[in-house]
XYZ file of C-alpha atoms in Angstrom:
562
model
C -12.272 4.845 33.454
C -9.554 3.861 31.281
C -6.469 5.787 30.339
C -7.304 9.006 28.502
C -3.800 9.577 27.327
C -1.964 8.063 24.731
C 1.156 8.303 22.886
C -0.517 8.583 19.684
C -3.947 8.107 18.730
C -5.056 6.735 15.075
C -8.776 7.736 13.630
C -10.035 5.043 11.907
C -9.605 1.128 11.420
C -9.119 0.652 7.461
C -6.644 -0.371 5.195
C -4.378 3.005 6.334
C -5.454 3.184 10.206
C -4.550 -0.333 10.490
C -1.548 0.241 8.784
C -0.879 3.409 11.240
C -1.648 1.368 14.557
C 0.937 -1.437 13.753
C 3.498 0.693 12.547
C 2.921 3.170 15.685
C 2.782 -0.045 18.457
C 5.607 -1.780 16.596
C 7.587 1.273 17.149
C 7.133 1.055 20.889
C 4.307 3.771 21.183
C 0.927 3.225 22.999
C -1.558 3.533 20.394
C -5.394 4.318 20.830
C -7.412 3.504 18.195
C -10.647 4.951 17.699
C -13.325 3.214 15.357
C -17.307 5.171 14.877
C -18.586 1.710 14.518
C -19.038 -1.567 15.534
C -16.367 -3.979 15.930
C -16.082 -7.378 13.402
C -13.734 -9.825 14.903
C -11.393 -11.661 12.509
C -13.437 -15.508 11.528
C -15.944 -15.544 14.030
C -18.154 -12.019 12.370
C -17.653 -12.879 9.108
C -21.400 -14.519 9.464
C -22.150 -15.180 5.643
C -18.647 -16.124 4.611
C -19.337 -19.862 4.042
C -22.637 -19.429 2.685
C -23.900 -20.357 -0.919
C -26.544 -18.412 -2.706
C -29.082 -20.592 -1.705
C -28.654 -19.866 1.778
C -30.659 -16.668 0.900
C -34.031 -16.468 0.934
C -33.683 -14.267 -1.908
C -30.655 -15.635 -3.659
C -28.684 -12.833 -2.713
C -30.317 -10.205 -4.025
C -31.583 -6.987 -2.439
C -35.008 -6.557 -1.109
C -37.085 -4.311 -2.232
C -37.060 -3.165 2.033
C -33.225 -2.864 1.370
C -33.207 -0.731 -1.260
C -35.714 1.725 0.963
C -33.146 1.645 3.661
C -30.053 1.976 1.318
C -31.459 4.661 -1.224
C -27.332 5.123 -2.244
C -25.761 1.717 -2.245
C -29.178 0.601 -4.265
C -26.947 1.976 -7.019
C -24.630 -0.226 -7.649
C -23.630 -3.689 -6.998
C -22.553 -3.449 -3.557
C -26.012 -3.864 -1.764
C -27.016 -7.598 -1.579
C -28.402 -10.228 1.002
C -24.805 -11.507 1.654
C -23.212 -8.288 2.380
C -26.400 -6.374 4.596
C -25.280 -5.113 7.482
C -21.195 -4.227 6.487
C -22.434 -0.902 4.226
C -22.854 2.243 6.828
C -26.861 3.120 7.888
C -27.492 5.688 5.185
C -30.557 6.569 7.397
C -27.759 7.583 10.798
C -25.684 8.930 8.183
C -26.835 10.740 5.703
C -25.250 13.398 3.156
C -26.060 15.797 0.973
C -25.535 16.054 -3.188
C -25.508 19.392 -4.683
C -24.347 17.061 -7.612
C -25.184 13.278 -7.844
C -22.146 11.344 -5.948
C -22.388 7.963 -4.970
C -20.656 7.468 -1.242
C -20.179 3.963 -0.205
C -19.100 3.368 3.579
C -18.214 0.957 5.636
C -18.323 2.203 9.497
C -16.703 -0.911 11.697
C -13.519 -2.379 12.353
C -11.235 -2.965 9.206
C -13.977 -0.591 7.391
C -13.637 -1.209 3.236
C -10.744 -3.363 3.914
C -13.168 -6.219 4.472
C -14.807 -5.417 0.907
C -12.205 -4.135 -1.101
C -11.411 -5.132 -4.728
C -7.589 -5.917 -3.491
C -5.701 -4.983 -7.126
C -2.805 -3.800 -5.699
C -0.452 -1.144 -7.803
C 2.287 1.057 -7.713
C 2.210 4.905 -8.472
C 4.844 5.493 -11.441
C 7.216 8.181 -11.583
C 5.540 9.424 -13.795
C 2.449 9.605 -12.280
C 4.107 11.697 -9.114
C 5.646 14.220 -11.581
C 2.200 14.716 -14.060
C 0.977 17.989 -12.301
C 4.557 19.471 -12.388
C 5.324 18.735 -15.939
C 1.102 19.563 -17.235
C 0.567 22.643 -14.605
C -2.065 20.744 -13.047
C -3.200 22.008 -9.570
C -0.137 21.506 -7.732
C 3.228 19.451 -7.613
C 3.429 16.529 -5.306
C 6.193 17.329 -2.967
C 7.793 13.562 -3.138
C 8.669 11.038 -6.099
C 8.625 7.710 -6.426
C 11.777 7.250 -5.229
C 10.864 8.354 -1.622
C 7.625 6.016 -1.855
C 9.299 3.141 -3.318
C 11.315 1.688 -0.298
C 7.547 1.730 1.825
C 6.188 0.175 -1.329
C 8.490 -2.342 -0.623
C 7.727 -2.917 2.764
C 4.254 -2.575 2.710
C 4.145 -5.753 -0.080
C 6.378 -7.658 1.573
C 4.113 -8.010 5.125
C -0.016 -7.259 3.532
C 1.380 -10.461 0.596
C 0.625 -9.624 -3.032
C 0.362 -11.863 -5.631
C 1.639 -10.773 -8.757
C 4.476 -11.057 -11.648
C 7.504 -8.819 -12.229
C 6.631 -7.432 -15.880
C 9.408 -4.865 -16.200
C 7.357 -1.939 -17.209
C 7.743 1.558 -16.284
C 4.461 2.915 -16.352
C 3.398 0.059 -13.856
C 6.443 -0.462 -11.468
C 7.250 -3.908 -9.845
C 7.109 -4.760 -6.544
C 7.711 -7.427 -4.292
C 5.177 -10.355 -5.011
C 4.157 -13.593 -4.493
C 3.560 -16.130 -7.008
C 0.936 -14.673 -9.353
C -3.101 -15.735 -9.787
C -2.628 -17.610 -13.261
C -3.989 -16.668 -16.081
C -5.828 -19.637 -17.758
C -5.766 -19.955 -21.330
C -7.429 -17.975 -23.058
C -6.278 -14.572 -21.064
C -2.699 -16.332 -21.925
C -3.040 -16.677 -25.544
C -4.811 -13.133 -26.159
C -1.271 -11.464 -24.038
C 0.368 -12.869 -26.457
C -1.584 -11.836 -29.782
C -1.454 -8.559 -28.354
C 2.048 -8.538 -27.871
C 2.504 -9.510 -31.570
C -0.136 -6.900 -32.845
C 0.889 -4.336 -31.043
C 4.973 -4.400 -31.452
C 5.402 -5.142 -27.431
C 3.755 -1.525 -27.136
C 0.230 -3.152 -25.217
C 0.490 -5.569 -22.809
C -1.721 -8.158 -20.733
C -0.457 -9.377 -17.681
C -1.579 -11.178 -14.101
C -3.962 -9.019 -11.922
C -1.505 -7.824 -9.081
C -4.096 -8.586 -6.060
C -3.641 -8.705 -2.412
C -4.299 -12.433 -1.858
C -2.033 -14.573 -0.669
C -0.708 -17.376 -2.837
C 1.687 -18.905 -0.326
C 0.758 -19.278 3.093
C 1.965 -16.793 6.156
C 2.317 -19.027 9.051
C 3.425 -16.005 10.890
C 0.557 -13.920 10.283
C -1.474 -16.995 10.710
C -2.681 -16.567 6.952
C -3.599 -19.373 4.756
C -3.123 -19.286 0.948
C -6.169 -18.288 -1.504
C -8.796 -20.957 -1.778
C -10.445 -19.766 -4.671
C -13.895 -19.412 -3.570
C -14.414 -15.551 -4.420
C -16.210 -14.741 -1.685
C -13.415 -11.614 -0.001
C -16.048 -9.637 -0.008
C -17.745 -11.178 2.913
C -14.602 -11.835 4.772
C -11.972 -14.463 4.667
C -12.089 -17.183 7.675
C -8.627 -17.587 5.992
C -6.557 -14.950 5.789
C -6.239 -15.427 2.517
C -6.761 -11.556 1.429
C -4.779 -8.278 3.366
C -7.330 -6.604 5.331
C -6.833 -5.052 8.761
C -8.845 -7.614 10.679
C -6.484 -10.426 8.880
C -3.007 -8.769 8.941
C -2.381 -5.281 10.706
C -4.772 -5.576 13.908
C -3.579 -8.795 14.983
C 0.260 -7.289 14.363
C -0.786 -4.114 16.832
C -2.692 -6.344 19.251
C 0.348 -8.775 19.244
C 2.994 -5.786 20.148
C 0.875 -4.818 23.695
C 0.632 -1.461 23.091
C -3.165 -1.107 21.277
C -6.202 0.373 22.923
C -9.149 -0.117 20.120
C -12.217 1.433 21.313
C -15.111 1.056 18.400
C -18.695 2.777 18.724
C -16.437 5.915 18.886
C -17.525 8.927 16.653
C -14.527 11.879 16.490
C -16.313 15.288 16.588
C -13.037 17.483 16.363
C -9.214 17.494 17.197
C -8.666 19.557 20.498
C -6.312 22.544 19.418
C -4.213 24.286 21.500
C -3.653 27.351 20.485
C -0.355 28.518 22.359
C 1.890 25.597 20.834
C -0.214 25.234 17.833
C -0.271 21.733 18.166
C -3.446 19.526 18.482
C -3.492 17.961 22.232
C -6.137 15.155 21.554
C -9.604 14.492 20.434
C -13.238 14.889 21.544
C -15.354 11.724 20.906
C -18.995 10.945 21.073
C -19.732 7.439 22.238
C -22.098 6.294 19.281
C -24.214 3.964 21.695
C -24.665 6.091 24.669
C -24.329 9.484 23.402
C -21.428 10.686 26.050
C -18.781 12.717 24.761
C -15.205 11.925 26.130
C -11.625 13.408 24.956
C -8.879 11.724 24.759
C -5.101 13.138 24.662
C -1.880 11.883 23.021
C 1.462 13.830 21.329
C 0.076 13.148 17.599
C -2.578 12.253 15.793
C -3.294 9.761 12.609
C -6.472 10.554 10.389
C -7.050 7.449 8.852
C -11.189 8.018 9.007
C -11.610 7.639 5.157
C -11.201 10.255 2.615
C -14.169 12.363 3.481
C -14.778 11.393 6.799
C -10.954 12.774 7.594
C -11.536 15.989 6.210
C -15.233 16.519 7.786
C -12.755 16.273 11.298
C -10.735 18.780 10.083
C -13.367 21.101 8.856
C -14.757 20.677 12.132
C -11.756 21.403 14.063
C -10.266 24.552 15.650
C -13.394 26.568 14.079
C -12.582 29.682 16.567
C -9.054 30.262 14.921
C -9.811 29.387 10.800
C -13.390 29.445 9.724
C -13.056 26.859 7.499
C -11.539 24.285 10.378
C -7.944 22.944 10.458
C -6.124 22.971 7.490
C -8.106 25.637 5.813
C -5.451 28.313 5.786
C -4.626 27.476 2.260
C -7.949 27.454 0.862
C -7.692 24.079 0.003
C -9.659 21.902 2.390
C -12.384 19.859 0.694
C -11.294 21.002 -2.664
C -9.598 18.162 -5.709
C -11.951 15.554 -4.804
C -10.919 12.602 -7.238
C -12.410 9.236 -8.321
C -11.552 6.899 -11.035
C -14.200 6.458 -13.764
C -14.972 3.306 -15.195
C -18.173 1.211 -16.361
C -16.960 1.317 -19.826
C -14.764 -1.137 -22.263
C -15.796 -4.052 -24.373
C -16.301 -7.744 -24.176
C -16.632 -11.112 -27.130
C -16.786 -14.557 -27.506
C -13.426 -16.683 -28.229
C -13.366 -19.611 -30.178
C -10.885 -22.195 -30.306
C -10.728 -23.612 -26.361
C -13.908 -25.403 -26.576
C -11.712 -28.335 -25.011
C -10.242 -26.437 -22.074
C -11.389 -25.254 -19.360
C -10.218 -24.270 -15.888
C -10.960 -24.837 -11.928
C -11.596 -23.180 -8.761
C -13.107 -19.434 -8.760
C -10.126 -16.654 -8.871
C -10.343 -13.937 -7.010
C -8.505 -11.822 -9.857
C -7.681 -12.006 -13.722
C -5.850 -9.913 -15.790
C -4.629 -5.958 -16.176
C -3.938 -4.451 -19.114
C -1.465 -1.397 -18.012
C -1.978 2.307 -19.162
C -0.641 3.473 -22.864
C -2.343 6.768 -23.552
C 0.065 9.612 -22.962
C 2.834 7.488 -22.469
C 6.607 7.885 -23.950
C 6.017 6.409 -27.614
C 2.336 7.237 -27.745
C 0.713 9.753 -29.759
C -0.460 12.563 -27.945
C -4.369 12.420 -27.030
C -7.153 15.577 -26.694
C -6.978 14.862 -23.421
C -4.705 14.454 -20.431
C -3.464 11.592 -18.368
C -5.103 7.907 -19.311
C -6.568 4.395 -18.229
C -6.183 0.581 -17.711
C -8.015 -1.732 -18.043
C -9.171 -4.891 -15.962
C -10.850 -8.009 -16.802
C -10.700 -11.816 -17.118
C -11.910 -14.519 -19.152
C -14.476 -17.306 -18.550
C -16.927 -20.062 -19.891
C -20.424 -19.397 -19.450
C -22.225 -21.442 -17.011
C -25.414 -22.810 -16.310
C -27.421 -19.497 -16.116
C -26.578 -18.819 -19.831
C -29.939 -20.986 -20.493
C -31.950 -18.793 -18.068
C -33.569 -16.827 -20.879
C -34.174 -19.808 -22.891
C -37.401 -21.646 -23.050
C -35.573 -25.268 -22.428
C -36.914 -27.781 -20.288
C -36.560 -31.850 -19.226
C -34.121 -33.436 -21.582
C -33.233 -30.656 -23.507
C -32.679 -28.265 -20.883
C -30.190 -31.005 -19.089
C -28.411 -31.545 -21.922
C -27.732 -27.789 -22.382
C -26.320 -27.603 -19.104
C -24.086 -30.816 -19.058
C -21.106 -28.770 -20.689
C -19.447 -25.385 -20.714
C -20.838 -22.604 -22.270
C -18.414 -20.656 -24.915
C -15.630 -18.496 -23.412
C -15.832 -15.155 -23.420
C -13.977 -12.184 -22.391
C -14.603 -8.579 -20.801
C -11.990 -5.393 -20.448
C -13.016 -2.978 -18.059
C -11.471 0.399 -17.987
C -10.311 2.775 -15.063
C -9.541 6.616 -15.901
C -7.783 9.337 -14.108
C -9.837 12.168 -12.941
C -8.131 14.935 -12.709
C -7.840 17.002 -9.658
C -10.174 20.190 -10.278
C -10.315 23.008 -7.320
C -14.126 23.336 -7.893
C -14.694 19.763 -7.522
C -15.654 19.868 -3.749
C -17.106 18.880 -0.413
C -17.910 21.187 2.431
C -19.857 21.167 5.815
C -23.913 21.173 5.709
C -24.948 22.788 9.625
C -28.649 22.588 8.082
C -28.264 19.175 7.857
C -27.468 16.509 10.901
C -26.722 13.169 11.117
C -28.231 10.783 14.113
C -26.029 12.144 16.743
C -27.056 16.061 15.787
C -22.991 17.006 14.079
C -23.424 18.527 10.572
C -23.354 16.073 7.470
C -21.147 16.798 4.216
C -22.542 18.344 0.582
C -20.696 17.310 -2.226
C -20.278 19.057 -5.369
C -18.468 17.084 -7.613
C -18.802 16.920 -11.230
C -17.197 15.216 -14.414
C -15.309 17.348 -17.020
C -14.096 17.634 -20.811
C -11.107 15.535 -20.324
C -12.613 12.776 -18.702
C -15.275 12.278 -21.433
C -12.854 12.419 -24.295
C -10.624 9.824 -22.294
C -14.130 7.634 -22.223
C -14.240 7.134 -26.497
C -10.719 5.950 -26.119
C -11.243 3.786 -23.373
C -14.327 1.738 -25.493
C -12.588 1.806 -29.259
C -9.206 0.602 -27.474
C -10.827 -2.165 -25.958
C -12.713 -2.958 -28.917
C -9.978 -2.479 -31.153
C -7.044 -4.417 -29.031
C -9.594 -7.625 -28.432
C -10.105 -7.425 -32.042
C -6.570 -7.383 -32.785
C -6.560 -10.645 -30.572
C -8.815 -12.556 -32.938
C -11.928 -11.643 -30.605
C -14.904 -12.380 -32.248
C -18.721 -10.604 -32.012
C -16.722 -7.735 -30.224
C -18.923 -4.894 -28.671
C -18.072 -1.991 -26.532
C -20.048 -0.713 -23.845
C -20.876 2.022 -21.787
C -23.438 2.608 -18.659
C -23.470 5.665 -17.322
C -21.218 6.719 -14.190
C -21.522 9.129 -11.581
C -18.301 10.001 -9.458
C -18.139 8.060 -6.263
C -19.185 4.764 -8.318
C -15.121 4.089 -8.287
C -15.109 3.863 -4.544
C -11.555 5.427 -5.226
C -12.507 8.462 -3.383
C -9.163 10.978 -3.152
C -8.384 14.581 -2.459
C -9.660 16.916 0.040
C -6.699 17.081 1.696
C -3.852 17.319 -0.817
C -0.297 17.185 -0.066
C 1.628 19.983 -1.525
C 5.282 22.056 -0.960
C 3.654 25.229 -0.543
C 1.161 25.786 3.071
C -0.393 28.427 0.562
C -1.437 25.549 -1.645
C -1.757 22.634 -0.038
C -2.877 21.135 3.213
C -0.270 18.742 4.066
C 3.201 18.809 3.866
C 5.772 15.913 2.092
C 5.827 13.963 5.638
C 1.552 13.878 5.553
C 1.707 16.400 8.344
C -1.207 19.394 8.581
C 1.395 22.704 7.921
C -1.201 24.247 10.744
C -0.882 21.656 13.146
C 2.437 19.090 12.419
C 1.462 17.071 15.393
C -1.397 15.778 13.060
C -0.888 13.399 9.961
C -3.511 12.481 6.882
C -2.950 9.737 5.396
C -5.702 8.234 3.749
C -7.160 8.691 0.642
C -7.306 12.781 1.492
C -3.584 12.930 0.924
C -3.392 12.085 -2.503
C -2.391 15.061 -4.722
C -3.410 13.644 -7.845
C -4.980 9.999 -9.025
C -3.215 8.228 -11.484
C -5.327 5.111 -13.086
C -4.628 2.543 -10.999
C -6.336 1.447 -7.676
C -5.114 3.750 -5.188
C -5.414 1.690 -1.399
C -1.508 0.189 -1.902
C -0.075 3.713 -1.857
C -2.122 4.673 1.338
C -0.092 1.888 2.857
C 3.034 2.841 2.128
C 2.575 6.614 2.638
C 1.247 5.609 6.123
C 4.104 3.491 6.690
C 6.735 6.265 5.854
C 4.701 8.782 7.823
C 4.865 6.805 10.727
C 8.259 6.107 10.453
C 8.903 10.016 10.002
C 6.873 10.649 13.001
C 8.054 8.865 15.665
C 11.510 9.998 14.469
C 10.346 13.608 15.225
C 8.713 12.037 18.819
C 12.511 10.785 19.796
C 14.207 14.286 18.503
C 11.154 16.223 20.520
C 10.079 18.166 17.493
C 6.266 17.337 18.153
């Protein structure tokens, strides 16, 4: 039997359990880290990375047997012939909506960090002091002052590509040469910049791919192909199997131990500390515990707080963390599928090479210093990029032989697409909670979700399509439309909340340091953390709170305060 104690044990193998199993191993600690599914091993699993669509029998598309097995991911784009298999069995795992929420998982090794979108961005300042200064659930007990130093650390070792822009509302960080823009995305920055007094801007995607190559981390640059989500044979994009794994494995001190489902966190009730955790092997069935001085939830947003909920039952009804009345409450998304797109005229010349992995960001305005006040709170960005139609443009046409080749032998006309991201707000009754008439494969309780849009988030929506429309207008756009498809929360895949950080144990669940208040032996810091959204893609700032948390924690180890 191998060890069953461990310095610290981390739950979970994503973009923040990674994080927390290098930091803890790097710090000297012997780190056990628990995954529910199967592993993925860095090049040799990523099994469809070099293929081309037509290495499908179905081009890539889902089957019509896939979309019976994946009723969820059927959704939205995510389910496809080249990614089957990374997306968690929806039949093993299933979940209940009281209110339509679309949950997409990945349960292995590295988890989303395999299929993330990789924009990489910085909180604001202002975006850690919003609930203070609106009254909006509760104030986040740090600023960006006591993130920004694990910002910086975080960017310098994952590698993000990106270009120092000066702004406030979008702070730098420490980047690597930026993903070009090409042309067109070049010369509508700067017809913003002259419509818009240097109020709007348009500026490279910040994205975690790699434009100069990390010997060290054994990381080549970006190759352009576009195909992260299947898994880079490179290195090319920060994921845990590419960067933090191989940085814990490398130290000595890792124990990773996939096929391992947590059930609950062992509480002891005399020291009020948690002593370790109680797994169920997710192949055989057997249920083992496992012991260490503290504990990193790093499971996922939800999957985190289930643990909780379904911890230390006998002393708070509502699990660990419940005291407050808090747990599962402010669950938070981003909102998108909205914004506007048109043809540009002008570059029929130019063109461009290779297939980037990222384009260009348009930062947040709305509800900014210098910007009218809006009928609604908080506001959006936008993402998008430019291109030249290809070959599949003549796919509704009725062309064939000569004709049809002809077509084909050049470009298509450029175009261009903004797609906007909104802040949800963090309401109380937007919530998850624990189903016992419901069970997943291995018979533990499955999650309802009740989760809901409101007011301000649909007023924010007619901004975000008449800005887009108006701005690529003001760029000399031409046959400008807006659009919108409809949205259900979860769609973002920017799941947040649950498990807020707060100053107050009345209020909150976690305290500035990510530590439970009923259990400080015990840190969250995942997506479940996050005390409110702000509009930009959320994963960097798990790596940096999990960072400073780490550091924080085996600090309190040394001074024997856990």
């Amino acid at each position: 039997m191998a060890d069953m104690h461990y310095d610290a044990i981390v739950v979970g193998s994503g973009i923040s359990g990674g994080w927390a199993a290098k930091e803890l191993t790097e710090k000297g600690l012997k780190v056990l880290l628990l995954e529910r599914g199967r592993n993925i091993e860095h090049v040799k699993d990523y099994v469809n990375a070099q293929k081309e669509a037509w290495d499908y029998p179905h081009r890539g598309r889902p089957t019509n047997a896939m979309k019976d097995e994946f009723p969820v991911l059927r959704r939205d784009y995510p389910l496809s012939e080249s990614t089957y298999g990374m997306w968690a069995n929806e039949q093993e795992n299933p979940y209940v909506e009281e209110k339509r929420f679309d949950w997409f998982r990945g349960y292995h090794v590295g988890g989303r960090s395999l299929m993330w979108g990789r924009q990489t961005y910085r909180h604001s300042a202002m975006d850690f002091e919003a609930n203070a200064r609106e009254g909006i659930a509760v104030d986040w007990p740090i600023r960006y002052e006591d993130v920004a130093p694990w910002y910086d650390y975080v960017e310098r070792f994952a590698g993000i590509s990106g270009n120092r822009d000066g702004l406030d509302v979008l702070p730098d960080g420490e980047f690597l040469p930026p993903i070009p823009l090409n042309v067109v995305e070049k010369d509508v920055a700067a017809r913003l910049q002259q419509a818009y007094g240097g109020k709007r801007y348009l500026i490279n995607a910040r994205t975690a791919n790699i434009t100069e190559p990390r010997p060290e981390q054994n990381r080549s640059s970006c190759q352009y192909r576009n195909k992260c989500v299947l898994g880079c044979p490179y290195g090319a994009y920060f994921s845990t199997q590419s960067a933090t794994l191989p940085a814990a494995v490398a130290t000595g001190n890792l124990t990773l131990r996939p096929f391992s489902i947590v059930r609950e966190l062992i509480y002891d009730k005399d020291n009020k500390r948690v002593k370790g955790v109680e797994v169920i092997d997710a192949e055989t069935g057997l249920t083992y515990e496992y012991t260490a001085n503290i504990v990193f939830l790093n499971a996922s947003t939800f999957n985190s707080t289930w643990i909780l909920m379904n911890s230390a039952t006998d002393v708070w009804e509502g699990g660990l963390g419940s005291s407050s009345g808090e747990l599962g409450h402010n669950v938070m998304d981003h909102h998108f599928r909205v914004g506007a797109r048109g043809s540009v005229e002008g570059f029929e010349d130019m063109y461009y090479y290779g297939r980037r992995p990222a384009g260009f960001y348009v930062p947040r305005f709305r509800n900014v210093p210098g910007d009218d006040p809006r009928n609604y709170l908080r506001g959006f960005g936008y993402q998008g990029s430019a291109s030249r139609g290809g070959w599949s443009r003549a796919a509704e046409e009725l062309g064939v032989g000569e004709d049809l080749k002809n077509a084909l032998t050049t470009p298509g006309e450029w175009g261009i697409n903004m797609l906007a991201f909104g802040e949800i707000l963090p309401y109380h009754d937007n919530k998850i909670s624990l189903n016992k008439g419901v069970t997943d494969k291995w018979g533990l309780p499955v999650l309802s979700f009740d989760v809901s849009m409101r007011d301000n988030e649909f007023e924010m929506r007619k901004d975000m399509k008449q800005d887009a429309i108006e701005m690529l207008e003001a760029a000399g756009v031409k046959n400008v439309e807006g659009y919108e498809t409809p949205y259900a929360p979860g769609m973002g895949i920017h799941e947040m909340g649950t498990a807020r950080m707060g100053r107050d144990p009345a209020t909150s669940v976690l305290n500035g340091n990510n530590q439970v208040w009923d259990a400080p032996n015990v840190f969250v810091t995942d997506g479940a953390c996050m005390t409110s959204a702000s509009c930009v893609n959320p994963s960097l700032t798990y790596m940096a709170l999990t960072a400073r948390a780490a550091d924080f924690a085996v600090e309190e180890l040394k001074k024997g305060n856990l």
